[in-house]
Each structure stands twice: as C-alpha cells, then as structure tokens.
C-alpha cells in the first residue's frame, strides 16, 4: 500500500541522520587512534613496523569500503560469532578512517622541517617527547584542512552501511522510499541533509587552509 | 575456508571486473575531458563559468555516491526522466570524476608560473591557445600524481553501482555470495581483484608520470599512492 | 683536565671526510671562536660536540667523560651542552616563555611554575622581559634568536654552542644578539661559536681556531690569529671576509 510522504517520514529520516553522525563519530574516534599509531609507525626506525604499517594503508586504499565491510560482516558471522551491522560498519569505517588519517598525518609529520626535529634533539628530548611537544602539535595544525576534508569523506562513507542493512541516513531514505515511492522527494531530502552536514565542514576546511600558522 | 565456489564463479567475477574497469575508465575520461573544458571556459569567461562550476562541485563532493545514484536513477524517474541503470551509472561516475578532477586541475592552474601566463597574454592568445600552448603541459605535469590517485578512488567507488544493479564486480560477487553460501571467501577474492586493479593502474600512471616528467622520485611517490 | 677535549677526531659522510684528525681543547670559562669558509667542517665539528652528529674516529670528552650515543647518555650530554642554531628553530606553536620553559619542564622534570620562573629569568637575561607571551611569528629575527639563546640557557648548561647565530639576521639586528653573547662571555660561560663576525670573534673570544678543508689550520689567542695570520689560507680568508 502506498502512503503519503508525511512528517513522520521526515522524522524517521532525521533519526537516520543521527545514526550517520554517530557512526561517523565512532569511526573518527577509533580511526584517529589507529591513524596516529600508523603515522608514527611509518616513521619508525624499525623497517618491519614501517612496512607493515605502510601495507595496511595501501590495502585499505586499494579495496572499496563496501567490500571491506562485507568481508568483516561475513567473516565474523562465518566464524560463528554474532555480529551486528553496526559493529561490522564501525570496524570497517574505523579501519578505513585509520588508513586515510594515518596517511594524511604521516604527510604532515614529514612536512615539519628537519630543523625542528633537531632543535628538540638539542634540548635533550627523547624520540617520544620530540613528537609529543615539538612535532605533533605543528603537524596537527598543518593537517587540519585535510583532516576535516577527510571527515566529509567519512560522512559520505557511512552511507555504505546501508548496504548491510544498518539504518543510517541513506538506509532510512530507502525504507521511506519503500513505503511512499516518492523517490524524488525522499532522496532529494536525504541529499540535502548530507549537504547540511558536509558543507559547513568543507567550508571550514577551506577557511583554515588560508590561515597561516 | 573454501574457495571452490570462487573458482567456479571466477569467469563471472572477471567479467564483472572488466565492467568495473570499463565504467571507471569511461566515466573518468569523460569527467576529465569536461573538467579541461571547464578550465578553458574559466580562462575565457571567468566567473560566469567558475561560479556555477563551484556550486556543482560542492554538491557532488558533499553528497555520497550512493545517494547521487539513487536520486538520479529512482528520483528523476519519479519526475518522468527515466534512464537505464547504465546511463545513470555513466553519468554518476562522470560527475564524480568531473567534480574532483576540476578541483585538481584548478590547483594545478594556480601553480603555473604567472610569468608564463603573462607571456601568453602579451601575445594576445585566445583562451584555447593559452590552454593548449601555455597552461596544459605544466598543469598536467604537476597534477598527474593527484589525477592518478583520483582515478583509483573513482574506480573503487564504482563498487557502489551494484546498488542500482549494474553488473560490475561487486554486483557479481554479491550474487555469487548468496548462491554459493560462501560470502566471506567471495569478498576476499574480489578484494584481491580490486587491489590488483588499483595496483596495475597506479603503476601505469606512474609510468605515464615518468614519461611526462622524467622524474623517478615522483614516479615512486605516485606508485606508493602518496601524491 | 679541560672541559672539552677533542682528540684526533674525524667525521665522514660516506666517502666524503668532513673533519680530518682534529685535536683541540677548551677550558672552562673560555670562549672559542671557530672561523673558516663554508664547507670547512666548522659547523660539523660544533654539531659533534652535542651529539647531533656521531663521530667516526678519534675521541671526544666533555668534562673527562667520553661522548657516547645511547639515549640516556645523549640526554645527559645535551643538558650540559646546549646549542643555538642559525635559523633559531623556535617552536612556532609556542609563546616565547613556553619555548624557554619546555626543556626545564620536560628534561629537567620541573613543575610548570618553576619552569616558567626560569623562563622569565632567562628572557630577562637576553633583554626580552616584555615578550613573555609573544609568539615567534610576532618577533623580529634578532628577538627570535635571543629567545633561542634563552631557551638554550634554560637547562643551565655548562657549555653553549652557537652555530652562525647571526648569519640569518638583517645587519641592523646583529648587534643586539652579539651584545647578549658578549654579556654571557663576560659572565664566564664556556662557549664555542662558529661565526663570520671576525670583529666580534676578535673582541669576545679568548681563542680563535681557523678551519680549512676539515683541519684546524691555525689556533691561538684571538688577537694573534686574526691580527697576525701565519698561513696564506688564513690571510686570504681574512682578506675576503673583511673586504
């Protein structure tokens, strides 16, 4: 039975947007931790760690996000464990975010001039203190535009969760479309909500790119 | 793990992979060509071209590929503009390619030395001549690594076309996964296939970069997907 | 026993030998100026003294202890032997006082308050008591270099190394930095400075070493070495920098 597109549908879609933001936040949180570790490991004097971290990044940059999520979802389920779509998507998106953020931050760390590393050395800092007090604060600032730009990619990436049935913004749109068949209104609204989330981030990213350290 | 199902379905997967490459290459090339036209248009008409371009670019870059596909394929059909999934797919890939490559080219354009452009202006070149003789080479040379990375991203995104039933690699894989009851093995297999395609194209772009710039250092960076 | 003892030291980058069999010593309270053309090995020699470069041959002793390169020994070494660079290398994300207070807090394990007290004291010594909260980008080159000197002094080192610290400055800003160095010299701080400021070396240094092609070509009291050069190489060098 075809129903009218009503305010209830709008609320349902907005709730989906809430889950999109939650999924983004989860992936950003765990992805940042993983990304930081990967970025630091890629500077490691130990060649094995460096290559391992680099390979992980290359794998996630060479395989589609949806395939990664499917592998995790069916891989864990095939092992006999119970896995919710939210869990599978959180893991997949976190790995995805970790790989890309790691690469962005590695670039930023390498962009800090050698003299800054040396100045920290000359003060008697350990390798970790050098990163913590001298290099990372500068690298984080330098990478801000790219990092925020990546958050936009991540928000868009969460739409892939719809393909394993997790009801975020995209899936909510599909559900409503399934009962109203008003595809133009539904997907138009969904697109507008994504724009409302992402446009401010995109503008912020461009804005701080123009501000000098 | 049981990969028999994968072996049995391999011809299907490979034909899907071929379609993945076709959609990616066709859409990317079309998008890049339009992007260059827009750059020439910018040179000729300034903000009359660049403003609407910016609006288009922001809309495409800030909405998910899937939403674009559903809006174009299902949403516009609702208004009476129905198109086949293939047409919708080509349009979506082209739009995404255009939106990202035009930004890359624009940043490459900014890197072209001011003096070169002034030299062209002093000879009163038309926009097309300016592009052809002054800008195109240094712009493409500087942006090849970024254009290469963008191609890989576009190619990986075509996996989402499975949602509008385009028989590319991921679509064939989901069918095989449900018919064989071996989803994990199937997705591991296509992950390998995607990775191989990515690596092959990254390598080809690296060779191209080298041919254009003669610069091994950049080749290496492009190969590692850094630039 | 001298505070710094350099004994048949050599240093190479691959096949290229930058320092060839250099021996010299520096007494506590002495100011040694090292002069020479660029590429003569003088900066490398300086960088060996606090372990930024590892030596390949010979020996290097600070206060009787051989310099080694394990992490703990390097940390101890750098607390005693501080360094100021040509390009200041202040941390751009920190105010002047935080730049100076950082090493006392991190390496010296002091409370934040105590480390800031040291920072204020040191900024006072270099005449920048009014710039505690200024960021490097808001300071002139001369002021940045004085903050860098304060930062090096903050760990209360026994030896201060200065690597062409006025070379990147506009000519009108050189004087303020040299004045600070002159004050430190008269306070009895041991300093080794690589410099192009011949007049300053003559006035403030107790001894001058002239390096040429990786070797110490002439060394002696400042007046003698600069006032009465013995070798044609030094004569030519002095003629080229003074003219």
XYZ file of C-alpha atoms in Angstrom:
683
model
C 0.000 0.000 0.000
C 1.416 3.401 -0.962
C 1.372 6.015 1.746
C 1.742 9.748 1.579
C 5.053 11.268 2.425
C 4.384 12.711 5.892
C 6.146 14.492 8.711
C 6.690 11.099 10.360
C 8.798 10.098 7.427
C 10.853 13.257 7.827
C 11.428 12.391 11.486
C 12.454 8.875 10.551
C 14.973 10.201 8.059
C 16.306 12.729 10.562
C 16.763 9.926 13.092
C 18.756 8.141 10.397
C 20.913 11.258 10.093
C 21.555 10.948 13.825
C 22.882 7.417 13.306
C 25.018 8.658 10.418
C 26.606 11.197 12.738
C 27.067 8.595 15.464
C 28.713 6.180 13.038
C 30.991 8.980 11.829
C 31.922 9.820 15.418
C 32.728 6.184 16.263
C 34.860 5.771 13.133
C 36.567 9.083 13.741
C 37.397 8.177 17.332
C 38.873 4.745 16.680
C 40.229 5.789 13.295
C 42.147 8.676 14.881
C 43.812 6.353 17.345
C 44.697 3.873 14.603
C 45.757 6.672 12.259
C 48.060 8.206 14.841
C 49.672 4.840 15.522
C 50.102 4.175 11.798
C 51.528 7.651 11.166
C 54.065 7.202 13.947
C 54.937 3.634 12.950
C 55.671 4.830 9.426
C 58.476 6.994 10.869
C 59.782 4.079 12.906
C 63.462 3.164 12.601
C 62.289 -0.463 12.532
C 61.812 -1.450 8.869
C 59.336 -4.252 9.651
C 56.984 -1.920 11.523
C 57.312 0.669 8.797
C 56.495 -1.768 6.006
C 53.643 -3.365 7.956
C 52.017 -0.004 8.631
C 52.528 1.033 5.013
C 50.971 -2.171 3.703
C 47.885 -1.785 5.856
C 47.405 1.712 4.488
C 47.889 0.563 0.890
C 45.415 -2.292 1.281
C 42.680 -0.005 2.569
C 43.406 2.480 -0.199
C 43.155 -0.239 -2.853
C 39.936 -2.034 -1.848
C 36.433 -0.493 -1.850
C 34.977 0.343 1.549
C 31.867 -1.723 0.827
C 33.988 -4.824 0.191
C 35.903 -4.248 3.428
C 32.632 -4.010 5.348
C 31.235 -7.131 3.655
C 34.413 -9.057 4.493
C 34.183 -8.054 8.142
C 30.454 -8.694 8.354
C 30.535 -12.123 6.720
C 33.947 -13.016 8.083
C 32.910 -12.620 11.707
C 29.484 -14.149 11.097
C 31.091 -17.079 9.249
C 33.303 -17.667 12.288
C 30.088 -18.404 14.186
C 30.108 -15.112 16.090
C 27.170 -12.807 16.289
C 27.883 -9.522 14.598
C 25.516 -6.620 14.257
C 25.625 -4.407 11.167
C 26.566 -1.504 13.461
C 29.546 -3.453 14.769
C 30.739 -4.508 11.320
C 30.353 -0.991 9.942
C 32.084 0.559 12.934
C 35.070 -1.734 12.492
C 35.199 -1.257 8.729
C 34.832 2.527 8.845
C 37.372 2.797 11.686
C 39.946 0.866 9.660
C 39.144 2.979 6.613
C 39.480 6.201 8.637
C 42.660 4.966 10.304
C 44.313 4.213 6.966
C 43.472 7.578 5.410
C 44.084 9.697 8.512
C 47.345 7.857 9.067
C 48.424 8.806 5.575
C 47.358 12.443 5.987
C 49.152 12.753 9.312
C 52.267 10.977 8.104
C 52.498 13.544 5.336
C 52.093 16.351 7.862
C 54.708 14.916 10.213
C 57.168 14.628 7.329
C 56.424 18.185 6.306
C 57.768 19.552 9.607
C 61.258 20.867 8.779
C 64.288 18.869 9.888
C 65.481 21.857 11.942
C 62.510 21.483 14.261
C 63.409 17.845 14.960
C 66.981 18.897 15.544
C 66.020 21.706 17.899
C 64.126 19.164 20.017
C 67.102 16.794 19.914
C 69.464 19.551 21.002
C 67.245 20.208 24.038
C 67.724 16.590 25.094
C 64.236 15.313 24.253
C 63.570 11.604 23.781
C 62.003 10.490 20.494
C 58.568 10.393 22.132
C 58.926 13.800 23.794
C 60.084 15.223 20.490
C 56.884 14.016 18.826
C 54.621 14.968 21.695
C 55.849 18.513 22.340
C 57.575 19.691 19.174
C 56.364 17.821 16.101
C 52.781 16.627 16.584
C 51.310 19.979 17.683
C 52.643 21.505 14.477
C 51.714 18.521 12.321
C 48.152 18.504 13.656
C 47.720 22.158 12.779
C 49.230 21.662 9.370
C 46.982 18.687 8.619
C 43.747 20.312 9.838
C 42.332 21.224 6.403
C 42.993 17.723 5.042
C 41.713 16.093 8.236
C 38.437 17.998 8.141
C 38.201 17.324 4.415
C 38.509 13.638 5.213
C 35.675 13.831 7.750
C 33.452 14.773 4.793
C 34.636 11.601 3.024
C 33.876 9.653 6.174
C 30.331 11.022 6.482
C 29.789 10.018 2.859
C 31.415 6.650 3.542
C 28.914 5.843 6.301
C 26.226 5.612 3.591
C 27.828 2.296 2.628
C 26.482 0.918 5.927
C 23.072 0.920 4.236
C 24.284 -1.980 2.110
C 24.488 -4.291 5.127
C 21.129 -3.035 6.340
C 22.204 -0.590 9.022
C 19.557 2.120 9.192
C 21.558 5.316 8.912
C 20.537 8.277 6.766
C 20.804 6.528 3.385
C 19.020 3.387 4.558
C 16.329 5.443 6.274
C 15.731 7.081 2.909
C 15.443 3.695 1.220
C 12.997 2.497 3.870
C 10.779 5.547 3.467
C 11.036 5.257 -0.292
C 9.884 1.660 0.008
C 6.574 2.736 1.501
C 5.964 6.100 -0.189
C 7.616 5.544 -3.590
C 8.207 9.283 -3.651
C 11.845 8.771 -4.687
C 12.421 12.336 -5.814
C 11.351 13.907 -2.523
C 12.941 11.222 -0.378
C 16.393 11.097 -1.987
C 16.326 14.844 -2.558
C 15.757 15.319 1.167
C 18.454 12.773 2.014
C 20.909 14.571 -0.287
C 20.034 17.923 1.320
C 20.703 16.517 4.793
C 24.105 15.216 3.695
C 24.819 18.660 2.268
C 23.748 20.263 5.548
C 26.205 18.075 7.440
C 29.096 18.288 4.988
C 29.020 21.792 3.512
C 29.971 23.521 6.785
C 32.858 21.061 7.185
C 34.021 21.668 3.628
C 33.913 25.435 4.059
C 35.704 25.195 7.399
C 38.409 23.095 5.757
C 38.916 25.677 3.003
C 38.820 28.511 5.502
C 41.590 27.231 7.748
C 43.677 26.280 4.752
C 44.023 30.005 4.097
C 45.048 30.820 7.670
C 48.798 30.702 8.208
C 50.414 29.151 11.250
C 37.942 -21.563 4.123
C 36.504 -22.978 0.919
C 37.418 -21.285 -2.277
C 35.829 -23.814 -4.659
C 32.819 -21.577 -5.074
C 35.135 -18.714 -6.001
C 36.885 -20.829 -8.653
C 33.561 -21.886 -10.114
C 32.379 -18.295 -10.255
C 35.675 -16.831 -11.423
C 34.616 -16.216 -15.053
C 31.643 -14.260 -13.747
C 33.839 -12.267 -11.382
C 36.331 -11.493 -14.122
C 33.630 -10.273 -16.470
C 32.427 -8.097 -13.578
C 35.955 -6.807 -13.110
C 36.120 -5.907 -16.786
C 32.913 -3.887 -16.430
C 34.323 -2.194 -13.337
C 37.320 -1.100 -15.381
C 35.133 -0.018 -18.306
C 32.847 2.142 -16.186
C 35.793 3.611 -14.322
C 37.851 4.415 -17.395
C 34.933 5.735 -19.471
C 33.484 7.840 -16.656
C 36.843 9.104 -15.527
C 37.984 10.043 -19.023
C 34.710 11.816 -19.757
C 34.871 13.669 -16.435
C 38.469 14.713 -17.024
C 37.630 15.938 -20.538
C 34.740 18.048 -19.215
C 36.995 19.325 -16.440
C 39.510 20.569 -19.011
C 36.712 22.233 -20.963
C 35.634 23.983 -17.787
C 39.203 25.175 -17.197
C 39.292 26.646 -20.711
C 35.849 28.151 -20.075
C 37.172 29.741 -16.912
C 40.046 31.283 -18.820
C 37.654 32.651 -21.426
C 34.666 33.734 -19.356
C 35.958 33.948 -15.779
C 33.358 33.851 -13.024
C 30.464 33.238 -15.438
C 31.885 29.719 -15.660
C 33.691 29.344 -12.367
C 30.729 30.221 -10.086
C 28.263 27.630 -11.427
C 31.122 25.143 -11.570
C 31.820 25.732 -7.891
C 28.175 25.054 -6.984
C 28.159 21.808 -8.971
C 31.477 20.738 -7.466
C 30.314 21.359 -3.907
C 27.075 19.417 -4.396
C 28.842 16.383 -5.845
C 31.703 16.422 -3.346
C 29.468 16.747 -0.320
C 26.884 14.047 -1.049
C 27.511 10.289 -1.078
C 27.915 8.438 -4.347
C 25.046 6.117 -3.356
C 22.648 9.000 -2.760
C 23.582 10.518 -6.109
C 22.947 7.178 -7.798
C 19.537 6.720 -6.142
C 18.490 10.296 -6.776
C 19.452 10.147 -10.427
C 18.105 6.674 -11.126
C 14.989 6.472 -8.923
C 14.338 10.106 -8.041
C 14.396 11.533 -11.548
C 12.362 8.579 -12.846
C 9.646 9.677 -10.450
C 9.595 13.040 -12.277
C 9.391 11.241 -15.597
C 13.064 11.420 -16.596
C 13.714 7.718 -16.527
C 17.003 6.361 -17.746
C 18.587 2.943 -17.882
C 20.890 1.965 -14.997
C 23.815 2.034 -17.437
C 23.167 5.658 -18.388
C 22.684 6.617 -14.759
C 25.920 4.858 -13.841
C 27.950 6.585 -16.551
C 26.529 9.974 -15.561
C 27.318 9.430 -11.869
C 30.886 8.302 -12.494
C 31.437 11.171 -14.926
C 30.017 13.732 -12.485
C 32.236 12.488 -9.661
C 35.272 12.416 -11.865
C 34.497 15.930 -13.103
C 33.906 17.359 -9.631
C 37.199 16.099 -8.260
C 39.447 16.479 -11.300
C 38.326 20.046 -11.954
C 39.490 20.948 -8.452
C 42.799 19.184 -9.010
C 43.309 20.960 -12.334
C 42.360 24.276 -10.763
C 45.061 23.870 -8.128
C 47.465 22.877 -10.925
C 46.466 26.022 -12.809
C 47.368 28.152 -9.790
C 50.818 26.566 -9.835
C 51.509 27.634 -13.429
C 54.023 30.493 -13.169
C 52.410 33.894 -13.515
C 55.136 34.936 -15.952
C 54.165 32.200 -18.432
C 50.544 33.327 -18.453
C 51.562 36.964 -18.868
C 53.798 35.953 -21.737
C 50.789 34.298 -23.372
C 48.623 37.347 -22.700
C 51.251 39.615 -24.189
C 50.985 37.622 -27.390
C 47.192 38.009 -27.144
C 46.493 34.274 -27.171
C 42.873 33.172 -27.088
C 41.743 31.102 -24.096
C 42.065 27.925 -26.120
C 45.538 28.839 -27.363
C 46.535 29.809 -23.871
C 45.391 26.436 -22.602
C 46.925 24.492 -25.452
C 50.313 26.185 -25.621
C 50.939 27.676 -22.188
C 48.954 26.010 -19.448
C 48.143 22.400 -20.353
C 51.632 20.956 -20.054
C 52.802 22.376 -16.738
C 49.308 21.925 -15.266
C 49.040 18.248 -16.232
C 52.632 17.546 -15.296
C 52.096 18.954 -11.797
C 48.763 17.217 -11.255
C 49.354 13.769 -12.744
C 50.002 12.088 -9.385
C 46.821 13.576 -7.897
C 44.837 12.661 -11.021
C 46.169 9.126 -10.685
C 45.058 8.875 -7.052
C 41.651 10.231 -8.027
C 41.222 7.583 -10.695
C 41.802 4.846 -8.123
C 39.209 6.393 -5.804
C 36.677 6.662 -8.642
C 37.344 3.073 -9.668
C 36.786 1.856 -6.096
C 33.567 3.873 -5.911
C 32.101 2.058 -8.906
C 31.576 -0.836 -6.465
C 28.562 1.145 -5.218
C 26.939 0.936 -8.651
C 25.944 -2.587 -7.597
C 23.178 -0.879 -5.628
C 21.466 0.127 -8.891
C 22.046 -3.343 -10.363
C 24.982 -2.564 -12.638
C 26.637 -5.966 -13.237
C 30.118 -4.851 -12.175
C 32.474 -6.749 -9.877
C 30.748 -6.174 -6.537
C 27.326 -6.948 -8.040
C 28.526 -10.246 -9.482
C 30.184 -11.021 -6.170
C 27.005 -10.492 -4.128
C 25.121 -12.818 -6.457
C 27.830 -15.432 -6.172
C 27.995 -14.946 -2.406
C 24.306 -15.649 -1.922
C 24.099 -18.516 -4.412
C 27.203 -20.267 -3.065
C 26.659 -19.507 0.644
C 30.363 -18.605 0.789
C 30.190 -14.807 1.138
C 33.430 -14.337 3.057
C 35.557 -16.216 0.529
C 33.918 -14.385 -2.362
C 34.548 -10.955 -0.845
C 38.150 -11.813 -0.005
C 38.598 -12.827 -3.635
C 37.181 -9.613 -5.038
C 39.189 -7.581 -2.525
C 42.253 -9.141 -4.154
C 40.914 -8.353 -7.611
C 40.224 -4.707 -6.697
C 43.646 -4.414 -5.128
C 45.250 -5.807 -8.280
C 43.340 -3.370 -10.483
C 44.348 -0.471 -8.198
C 47.982 -1.505 -8.237
C 48.003 -2.001 -12.019
C 46.521 1.427 -12.712
C 48.750 3.089 -10.117
C 51.718 1.515 -11.896
C 50.513 2.672 -15.299
C 50.004 6.205 -14.062
C 53.461 6.086 -12.514
C 54.994 5.163 -15.865
C 52.995 7.919 -17.526
C 54.186 10.398 -14.923
C 57.728 9.355 -15.598
C 57.300 9.652 -19.340
C 55.940 13.169 -18.899
C 58.280 14.454 -16.212
C 61.291 12.168 -16.444
C 61.291 12.296 -12.689
C 61.834 8.997 -10.887
C 61.241 10.406 -7.434
C 57.709 11.415 -8.378
C 57.133 8.044 -10.019
C 57.994 6.374 -6.772
C 55.695 8.641 -4.761
C 52.847 8.103 -7.193
C 53.361 4.352 -7.130
C 53.088 4.360 -3.373
C 49.908 6.373 -3.681
C 51.348 9.271 -1.741
C 50.914 12.076 -4.215
C 91.752 18.418 32.516
C 89.956 20.582 30.006
C 86.189 20.903 29.854
C 86.101 19.889 26.175
C 88.752 17.582 24.790
C 88.771 16.750 21.106
C 91.288 14.093 20.295
C 92.170 13.141 16.678
C 88.508 13.469 15.744
C 87.308 12.549 12.257
C 83.871 12.583 10.679
C 82.771 11.390 7.240
C 79.567 11.308 5.242
C 80.043 8.204 3.136
C 83.333 8.606 1.303
C 83.483 12.318 1.980
C 85.595 13.154 5.004
C 84.406 16.427 6.513
C 86.619 16.544 9.592
C 90.162 15.218 9.406
C 92.076 14.420 12.545
C 91.145 17.478 14.593
C 92.537 17.855 18.094
C 91.879 20.765 20.391
C 90.653 21.504 23.878
C 88.539 24.180 25.505
C 88.952 25.228 29.150
C 86.052 26.082 31.419
C 85.146 29.747 31.067
C 86.828 30.025 27.715
C 85.224 31.354 24.546
C 86.466 29.642 21.400
C 85.503 31.129 18.050
C 85.761 28.841 15.038
C 86.108 30.603 11.706
C 86.537 29.380 8.154
C 84.871 29.157 4.773
C 81.592 27.325 4.381
C 82.315 23.651 3.877
C 85.445 23.808 6.013
C 83.858 21.480 8.595
C 83.358 24.039 11.342
C 79.608 23.549 11.750
C 80.003 19.781 11.677
C 82.620 19.986 14.405
C 80.209 22.014 16.514
C 77.383 19.545 15.916
C 79.611 16.681 17.047
C 80.041 18.374 20.406
C 76.434 17.768 21.484
C 75.945 14.520 19.603
C 73.834 15.833 16.715
C 76.493 14.204 14.544
C 78.211 10.977 15.541
C 81.990 10.906 15.217
C 83.685 8.219 13.124
C 87.148 8.272 14.602
C 89.141 9.686 17.486
C 87.666 10.660 20.805
C 85.531 13.403 22.257
C 85.368 14.048 26.006
C 83.219 16.516 27.877
C 84.444 17.089 31.438
C 86.531 13.916 31.205
C 83.660 11.692 30.011
C 83.726 10.192 26.542
C 80.655 11.074 24.460
C 78.525 8.013 23.672
C 75.330 7.767 21.725
C 72.894 5.717 23.764
C 69.706 7.606 24.586
C 70.369 8.264 28.242
C 73.930 9.457 27.687
C 72.789 11.797 24.904
C 70.129 13.296 27.155
C 72.691 13.917 29.877
C 75.114 15.374 27.316
C 72.530 17.772 25.935
C 71.646 19.051 29.381
C 75.271 20.094 29.763
C 75.959 21.184 26.183
C 73.219 23.393 24.730
C 73.001 24.630 21.170
C 71.716 27.671 19.307
C 71.094 27.417 15.565
C 71.499 29.783 12.647
C 67.777 29.696 11.834
C 66.652 29.985 15.509
C 64.368 26.923 15.170
C 61.942 28.147 17.801
C 58.775 26.058 18.087
C 56.243 28.191 16.184
C 53.254 26.867 18.128
C 54.549 28.098 21.494
C 54.973 31.527 23.052
C 58.459 32.771 23.893
C 58.156 31.754 27.537
C 56.812 28.303 26.665
C 59.673 27.760 24.226
C 62.126 28.561 27.001
C 60.274 26.693 29.753
C 59.787 23.479 27.775
C 63.164 21.820 28.345
C 63.313 22.597 32.094
C 59.819 21.124 32.418
C 60.323 18.032 30.236
C 64.006 17.248 30.547
C 64.593 18.905 33.931
C 61.321 17.495 35.365
C 60.333 20.794 36.988
C 56.825 21.940 37.863
C 55.233 24.297 35.361
C 55.530 27.236 37.742
C 59.220 26.645 38.429
C 59.948 26.192 34.724
C 58.192 29.478 33.931
C 60.259 31.218 36.604
C 63.371 30.001 34.835
C 61.950 31.140 31.500
C 61.316 34.630 32.859
C 64.801 34.790 34.326
C 66.389 33.730 31.029
C 64.244 36.034 28.905
C 65.382 38.796 31.283
C 68.999 37.910 30.654
C 68.561 38.344 26.926
C 66.587 41.568 27.400
C 63.148 40.283 26.451
C 61.239 40.585 29.724
C 58.436 42.326 27.843
C 57.953 39.480 25.354
C 56.895 36.543 27.551
C 53.679 35.885 25.653
C 54.824 36.782 22.142
C 54.842 34.061 19.509
C 57.880 33.599 17.247
C 55.973 34.965 14.232
C 55.455 38.260 16.105
C 59.162 38.715 16.913
C 61.962 40.117 14.767
C 64.804 37.820 13.747
C 67.072 39.294 16.398
C 64.420 38.824 19.076
C 63.759 35.246 17.958
C 67.446 34.468 18.157
C 67.611 35.942 21.666
C 64.665 33.740 22.698
C 66.572 30.785 21.224
C 69.601 31.712 23.333
C 67.362 31.945 26.411
C 65.924 28.518 25.540
C 69.419 27.039 25.347
C 70.408 28.656 28.649
C 67.293 27.408 30.441
C 68.725 23.958 31.128
C 71.674 25.748 32.807
C 74.260 24.205 30.505
C 77.981 24.296 31.189
C 78.744 24.800 27.519
C 76.872 26.839 24.918
C 77.359 26.030 21.230
C 76.432 28.734 18.733
C 76.189 27.877 15.051
C 76.437 31.068 12.964
C 73.721 32.604 15.074
C 73.874 35.995 13.365
C 74.199 34.776 9.793
C 70.465 34.804 9.043
C 69.848 38.225 10.605
C 69.399 41.563 8.906
C 72.559 43.624 9.517
C 70.816 46.072 11.859
C 69.733 43.207 14.143
C 73.133 41.579 14.540
C 74.273 43.977 17.260
C 71.579 43.059 19.809
C 72.458 39.362 19.560
C 76.217 39.962 19.770
C 75.650 42.128 22.853
C 73.891 39.228 24.585
C 76.749 36.906 23.645
C 79.301 39.415 24.905
C 77.483 39.587 28.252
C 77.441 35.798 28.538
C 81.159 35.647 27.740
C 81.967 38.155 30.461
C 79.860 36.133 32.916
C 82.261 33.248 32.338
C 80.045 30.868 30.368
C 82.030 28.424 28.244
C 81.119 28.949 24.602
C 82.114 27.546 21.261
C 80.869 29.683 18.423
C 81.065 29.246 14.716
C 80.905 32.718 13.249
C 81.555 35.016 10.330
C 81.740 38.044 12.611
C 85.518 38.420 12.668
C 85.462 41.661 14.622
C 83.271 40.099 17.270
C 85.465 36.996 17.449
C 88.481 39.204 17.978
C 86.810 41.147 20.752
C 84.842 38.494 22.650
C 86.673 35.219 22.060
C 89.611 34.144 24.151
C 90.893 31.940 21.343
C 90.180 31.573 17.654
C 90.502 28.437 15.549
C 90.652 28.703 11.757
C 89.395 25.614 9.980
C 90.302 24.810 6.409
C 89.348 21.682 4.478
C 88.418 19.723 7.587
C 91.515 20.575 9.608
C 92.339 23.158 12.244
C 94.756 25.261 10.283
C 95.639 27.850 12.912
C 94.617 28.203 16.526
C 95.651 30.626 19.220
C 94.743 33.771 21.124
C 92.214 35.836 19.179
C 94.485 38.852 18.758
C 97.298 36.730 17.318
C 95.293 34.572 14.950
C 93.274 37.406 13.494
C 95.841 40.169 13.893
C 98.799 38.198 12.645
C 97.764 35.316 10.388
C 100.610 32.923 9.614
C 99.377 30.881 6.681
C 98.351 32.135 3.226
C 94.981 30.345 3.582
C 94.011 32.353 6.653
C 95.391 35.545 5.134
C 93.231 35.017 2.063
C 90.188 34.131 4.178
C 90.525 37.206 6.372
C 91.054 39.412 3.345
C 87.895 38.050 1.741
C 85.621 38.476 4.781
C 86.956 41.826 5.951
C 86.890 43.390 2.479
